[in-house]
Coordinates of C-alpha atoms in Angstrom, one line a residue:
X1 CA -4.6 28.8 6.5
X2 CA -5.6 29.1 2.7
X3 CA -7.1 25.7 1.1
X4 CA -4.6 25.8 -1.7
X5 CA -2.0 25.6 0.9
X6 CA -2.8 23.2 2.8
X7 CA -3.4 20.8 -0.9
X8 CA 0.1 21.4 -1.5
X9 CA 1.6 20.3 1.8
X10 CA 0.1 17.3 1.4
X11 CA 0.6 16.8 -1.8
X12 CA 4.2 17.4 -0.7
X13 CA 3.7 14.9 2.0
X14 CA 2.5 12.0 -0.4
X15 CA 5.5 12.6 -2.5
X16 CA 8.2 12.9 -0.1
X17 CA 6.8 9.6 1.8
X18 CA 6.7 7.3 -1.8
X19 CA 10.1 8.9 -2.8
X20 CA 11.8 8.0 0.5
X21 CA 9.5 4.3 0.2
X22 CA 10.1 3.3 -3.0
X23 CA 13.8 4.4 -3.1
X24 CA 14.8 1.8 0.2
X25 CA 12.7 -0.5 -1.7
X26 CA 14.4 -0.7 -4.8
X27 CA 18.2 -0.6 -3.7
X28 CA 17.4 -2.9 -0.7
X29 CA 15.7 -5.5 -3.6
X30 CA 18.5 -5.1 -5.8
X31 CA 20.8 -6.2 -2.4
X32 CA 18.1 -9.2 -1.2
X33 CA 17.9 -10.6 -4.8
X34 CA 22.1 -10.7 -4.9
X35 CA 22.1 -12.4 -1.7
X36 CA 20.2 -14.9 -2.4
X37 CA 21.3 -15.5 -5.9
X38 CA 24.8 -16.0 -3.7
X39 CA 23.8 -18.3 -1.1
X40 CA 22.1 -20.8 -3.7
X41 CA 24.7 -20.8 -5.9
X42 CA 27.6 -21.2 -2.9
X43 CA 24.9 -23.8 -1.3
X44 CA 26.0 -26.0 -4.3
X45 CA 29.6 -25.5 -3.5
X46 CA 31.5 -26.2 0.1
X47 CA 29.5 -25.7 3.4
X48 CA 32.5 -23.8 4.4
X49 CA 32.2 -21.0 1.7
X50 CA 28.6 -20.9 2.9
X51 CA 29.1 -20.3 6.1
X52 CA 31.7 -18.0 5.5
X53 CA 29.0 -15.5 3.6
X54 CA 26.9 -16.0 6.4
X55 CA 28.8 -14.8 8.6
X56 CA 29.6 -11.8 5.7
X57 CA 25.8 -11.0 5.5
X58 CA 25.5 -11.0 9.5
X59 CA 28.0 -8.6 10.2
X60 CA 26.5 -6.5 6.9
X61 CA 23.2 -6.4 8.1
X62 CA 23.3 -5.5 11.5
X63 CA 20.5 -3.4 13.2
X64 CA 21.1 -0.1 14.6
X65 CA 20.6 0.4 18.2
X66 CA 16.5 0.7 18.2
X67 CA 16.5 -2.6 15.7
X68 CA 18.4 -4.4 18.8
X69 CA 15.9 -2.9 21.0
X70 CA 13.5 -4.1 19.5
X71 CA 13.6 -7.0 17.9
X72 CA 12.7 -9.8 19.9
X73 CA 9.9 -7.8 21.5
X74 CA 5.9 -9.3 19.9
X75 CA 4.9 -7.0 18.5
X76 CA 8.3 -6.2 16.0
X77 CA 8.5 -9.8 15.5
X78 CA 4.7 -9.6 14.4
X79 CA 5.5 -6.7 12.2
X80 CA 8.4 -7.9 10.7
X81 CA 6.3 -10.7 9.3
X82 CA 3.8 -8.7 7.9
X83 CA 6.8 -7.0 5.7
X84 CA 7.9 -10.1 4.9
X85 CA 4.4 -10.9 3.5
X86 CA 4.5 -7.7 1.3
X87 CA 7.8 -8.6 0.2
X88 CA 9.0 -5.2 1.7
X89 CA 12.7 -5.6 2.6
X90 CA 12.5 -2.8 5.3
X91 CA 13.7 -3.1 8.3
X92 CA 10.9 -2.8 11.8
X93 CA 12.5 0.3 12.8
X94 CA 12.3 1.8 8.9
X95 CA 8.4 1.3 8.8
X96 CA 8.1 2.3 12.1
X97 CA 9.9 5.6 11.4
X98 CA 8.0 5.9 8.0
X99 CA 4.8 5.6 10.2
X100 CA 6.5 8.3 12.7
X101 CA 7.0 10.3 10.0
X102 CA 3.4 9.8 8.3
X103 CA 1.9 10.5 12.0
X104 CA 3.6 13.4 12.6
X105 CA 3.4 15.3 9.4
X106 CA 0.0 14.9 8.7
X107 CA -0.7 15.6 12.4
X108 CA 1.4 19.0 11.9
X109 CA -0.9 19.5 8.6
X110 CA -4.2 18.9 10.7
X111 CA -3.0 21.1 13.8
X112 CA -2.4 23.9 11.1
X113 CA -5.6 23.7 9.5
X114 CA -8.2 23.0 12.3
X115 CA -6.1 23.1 15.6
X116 CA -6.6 20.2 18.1
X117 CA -9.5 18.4 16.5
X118 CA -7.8 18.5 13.1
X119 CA -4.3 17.1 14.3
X120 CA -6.1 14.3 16.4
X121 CA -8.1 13.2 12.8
X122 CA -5.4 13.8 10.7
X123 CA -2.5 12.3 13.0
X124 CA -4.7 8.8 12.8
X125 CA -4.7 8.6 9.1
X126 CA -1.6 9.6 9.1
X127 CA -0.7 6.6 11.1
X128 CA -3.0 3.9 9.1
X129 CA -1.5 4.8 5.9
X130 CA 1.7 2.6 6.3
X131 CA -0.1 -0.5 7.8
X132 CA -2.8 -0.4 5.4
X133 CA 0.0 0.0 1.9
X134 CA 1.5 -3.2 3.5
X135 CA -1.8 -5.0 3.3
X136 CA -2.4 -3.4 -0.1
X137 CA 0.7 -5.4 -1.2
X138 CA -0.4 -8.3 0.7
X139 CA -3.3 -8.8 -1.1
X140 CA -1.6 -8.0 -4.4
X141 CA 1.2 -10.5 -4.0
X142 CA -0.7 -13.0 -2.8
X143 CA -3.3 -12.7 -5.7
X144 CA -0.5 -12.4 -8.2
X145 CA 0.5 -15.8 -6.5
X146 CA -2.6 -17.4 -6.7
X147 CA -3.1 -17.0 -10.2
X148 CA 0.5 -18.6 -11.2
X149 CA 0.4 -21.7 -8.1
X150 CA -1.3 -23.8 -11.7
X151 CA 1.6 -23.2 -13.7
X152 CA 3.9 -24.0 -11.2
X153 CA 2.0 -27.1 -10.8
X154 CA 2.7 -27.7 -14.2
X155 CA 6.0 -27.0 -14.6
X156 CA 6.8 -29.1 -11.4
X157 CA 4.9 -32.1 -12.4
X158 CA 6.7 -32.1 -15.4
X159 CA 9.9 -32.1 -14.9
X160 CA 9.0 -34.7 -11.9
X161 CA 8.1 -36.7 -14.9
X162 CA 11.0 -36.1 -17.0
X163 CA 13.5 -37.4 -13.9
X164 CA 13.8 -34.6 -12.1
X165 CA 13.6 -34.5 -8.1
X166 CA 11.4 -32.3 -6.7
X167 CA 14.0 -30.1 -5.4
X168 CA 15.6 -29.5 -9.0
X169 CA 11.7 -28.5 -9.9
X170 CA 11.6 -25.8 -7.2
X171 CA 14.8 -24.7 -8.7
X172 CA 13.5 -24.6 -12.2
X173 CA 10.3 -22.7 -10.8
X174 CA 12.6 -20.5 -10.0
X175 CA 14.2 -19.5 -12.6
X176 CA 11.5 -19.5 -15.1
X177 CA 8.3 -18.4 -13.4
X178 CA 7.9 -14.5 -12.9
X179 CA 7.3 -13.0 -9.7
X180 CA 6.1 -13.4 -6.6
X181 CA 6.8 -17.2 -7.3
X182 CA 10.0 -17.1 -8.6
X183 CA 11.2 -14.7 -5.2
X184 CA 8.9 -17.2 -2.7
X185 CA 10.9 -20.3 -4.4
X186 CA 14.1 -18.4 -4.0
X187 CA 13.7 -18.3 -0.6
X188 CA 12.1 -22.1 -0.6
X189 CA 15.9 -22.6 -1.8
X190 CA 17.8 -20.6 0.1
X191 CA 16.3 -21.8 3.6
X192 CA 16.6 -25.6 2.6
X193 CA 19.7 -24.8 1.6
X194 CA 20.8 -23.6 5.1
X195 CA 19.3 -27.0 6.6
X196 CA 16.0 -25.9 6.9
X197 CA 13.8 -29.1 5.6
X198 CA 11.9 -28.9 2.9
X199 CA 8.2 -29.3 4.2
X200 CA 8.9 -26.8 6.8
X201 CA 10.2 -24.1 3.9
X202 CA 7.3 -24.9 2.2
X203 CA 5.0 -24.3 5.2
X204 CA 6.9 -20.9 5.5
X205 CA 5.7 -19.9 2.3
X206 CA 2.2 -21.1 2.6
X207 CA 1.9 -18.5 5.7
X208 CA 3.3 -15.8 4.1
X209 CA 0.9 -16.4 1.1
X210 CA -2.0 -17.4 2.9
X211 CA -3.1 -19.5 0.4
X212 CA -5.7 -22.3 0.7
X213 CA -4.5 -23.4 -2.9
X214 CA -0.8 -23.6 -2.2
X215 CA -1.7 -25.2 1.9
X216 CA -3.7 -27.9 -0.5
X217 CA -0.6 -28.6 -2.3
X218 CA 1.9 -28.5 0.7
X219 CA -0.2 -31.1 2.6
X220 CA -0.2 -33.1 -0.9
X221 CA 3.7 -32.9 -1.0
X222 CA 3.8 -33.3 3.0
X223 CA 1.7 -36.8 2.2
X224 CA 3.8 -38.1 -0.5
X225 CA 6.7 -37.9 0.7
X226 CA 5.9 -39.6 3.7
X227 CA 3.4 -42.5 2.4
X228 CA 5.4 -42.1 -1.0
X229 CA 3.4 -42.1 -4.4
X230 CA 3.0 -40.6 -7.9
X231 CA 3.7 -37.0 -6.9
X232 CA 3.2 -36.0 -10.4
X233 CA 0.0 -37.2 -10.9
X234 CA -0.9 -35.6 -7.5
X235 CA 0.4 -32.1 -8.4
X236 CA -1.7 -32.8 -11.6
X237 CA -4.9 -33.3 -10.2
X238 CA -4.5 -30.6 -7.9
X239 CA -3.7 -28.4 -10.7
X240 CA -6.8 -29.6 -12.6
X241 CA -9.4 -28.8 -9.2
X242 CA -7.5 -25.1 -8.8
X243 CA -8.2 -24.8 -12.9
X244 CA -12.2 -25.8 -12.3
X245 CA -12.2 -23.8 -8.8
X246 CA -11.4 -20.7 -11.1
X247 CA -14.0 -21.3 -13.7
X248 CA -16.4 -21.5 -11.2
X249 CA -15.6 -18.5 -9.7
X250 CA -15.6 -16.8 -13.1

């Protein structure tokens, strides 16, 4: 098979694969973001309405047969977390058919150019490229994150010294900070606002971020709330060793 030829079926490849990615990604966004824009503002409303759009989501979202399969089973439970890091609102079975379908194409391009050996080598990368894209995001979320946790900081302390409780902070983080913080402090929101207590939301996004910054400031919070204390002035001297950390760093 000519050179040329086998360029253009991968070219094909790449395009078909970020067409079909990017377009679950952006209508499935468009859905998350309403959802959660619902449940905080009917969290401020009647429990019942709330549980009633639960129950409305639930019945929306259900998995097809191979998510049901699936998804108490390690390892989907382990992936599904790694999405959820990336911010990619697919479901397990969705990535793992992207990667089916990444495996198998480019193992069909390698069988075509150099037979057995070509599939095998081919059929691998084929396989990496999903898991690796998720990490790419990864790191680019969580850097993104990093580099806005001393504004937040900011923002928080400030409104903690205006009167403000530290909940009505989080909710001002997250409507005027851009993303990744303003999505993480979304879901801070929503999940305190389905009972889920504060620290522990908290600790949910210091996993998915990873961040030794933002674990500094949810054992900070964690303390204070606890032992009690000026939380402002904490938040502000935490902001202050993040801002020299950085200029060390360069």
């Amino acid at each position: 098979m000519s050179l040329p030829f086998v360029l253009i079926l991968v070219f094909a490849f790449i395009v078909f694969i970020t067409f079909a990615i990017f377009n679950t990604i952006s209508s499935r966004k468009t859905s998350v973001t309403e959802r959660l824009e619902r449940y905080t503002k009917l969290s401020e409303k009647a429990p019942a309405a709330l549980k009633k759009v639960e129950k409305e989501e639930e019945e929306a979202s259900l998995f097809d047969n191979l998510d049901k399969a699936i998804e108490k089973k390690s390892f989907s439970q382990k992936i599904a977390a790694e999405l959820s890091k990336a911010d990619l609102p697919l479901r397990v079975s969705e990535f793992m058919g992207f990667r089916l379908l990444s495996t198998s194409l480019l193992a069909l391009i390698g069988f075509l150019v150099s037979k057995t050996l070509g599939m095998i080598i081919l059929g691998g990368i084929g396989s990496m490229i999903p898991p690796f894209y998720v990490k790419h995001l990864q790191k680019k979320r969580q850097k993104s994150f990093n580099g806005q946790i001393e504004d937040a900081l900011t923002l928080i302390s400030n409104s903690l010294k205006s009167g403000y409780s530290f909940l009505q902070a989080v909710e001002m983080v997250a409507r005027e900070t851009p993303d990744p913080m303003a999505i993480e402090f979304k879901k801070v929101l929503r999940e305190t606002s389905l009972g889920l207590s504060l620290e522990e939301s908290l600790n949910k996004l210091a996993q998915r971020m990873e961040s030794d910054d933002w674990d500094l400031v949810v054992t900070a919070v964690t303390i204070q709330r606890q032992t009690g204390g000026n939380l402002s002035e904490i938040l502000e001297s935490i902001s202050s060793t993040i801002r020299e950390r950085i200029k060390i760093k360069g």
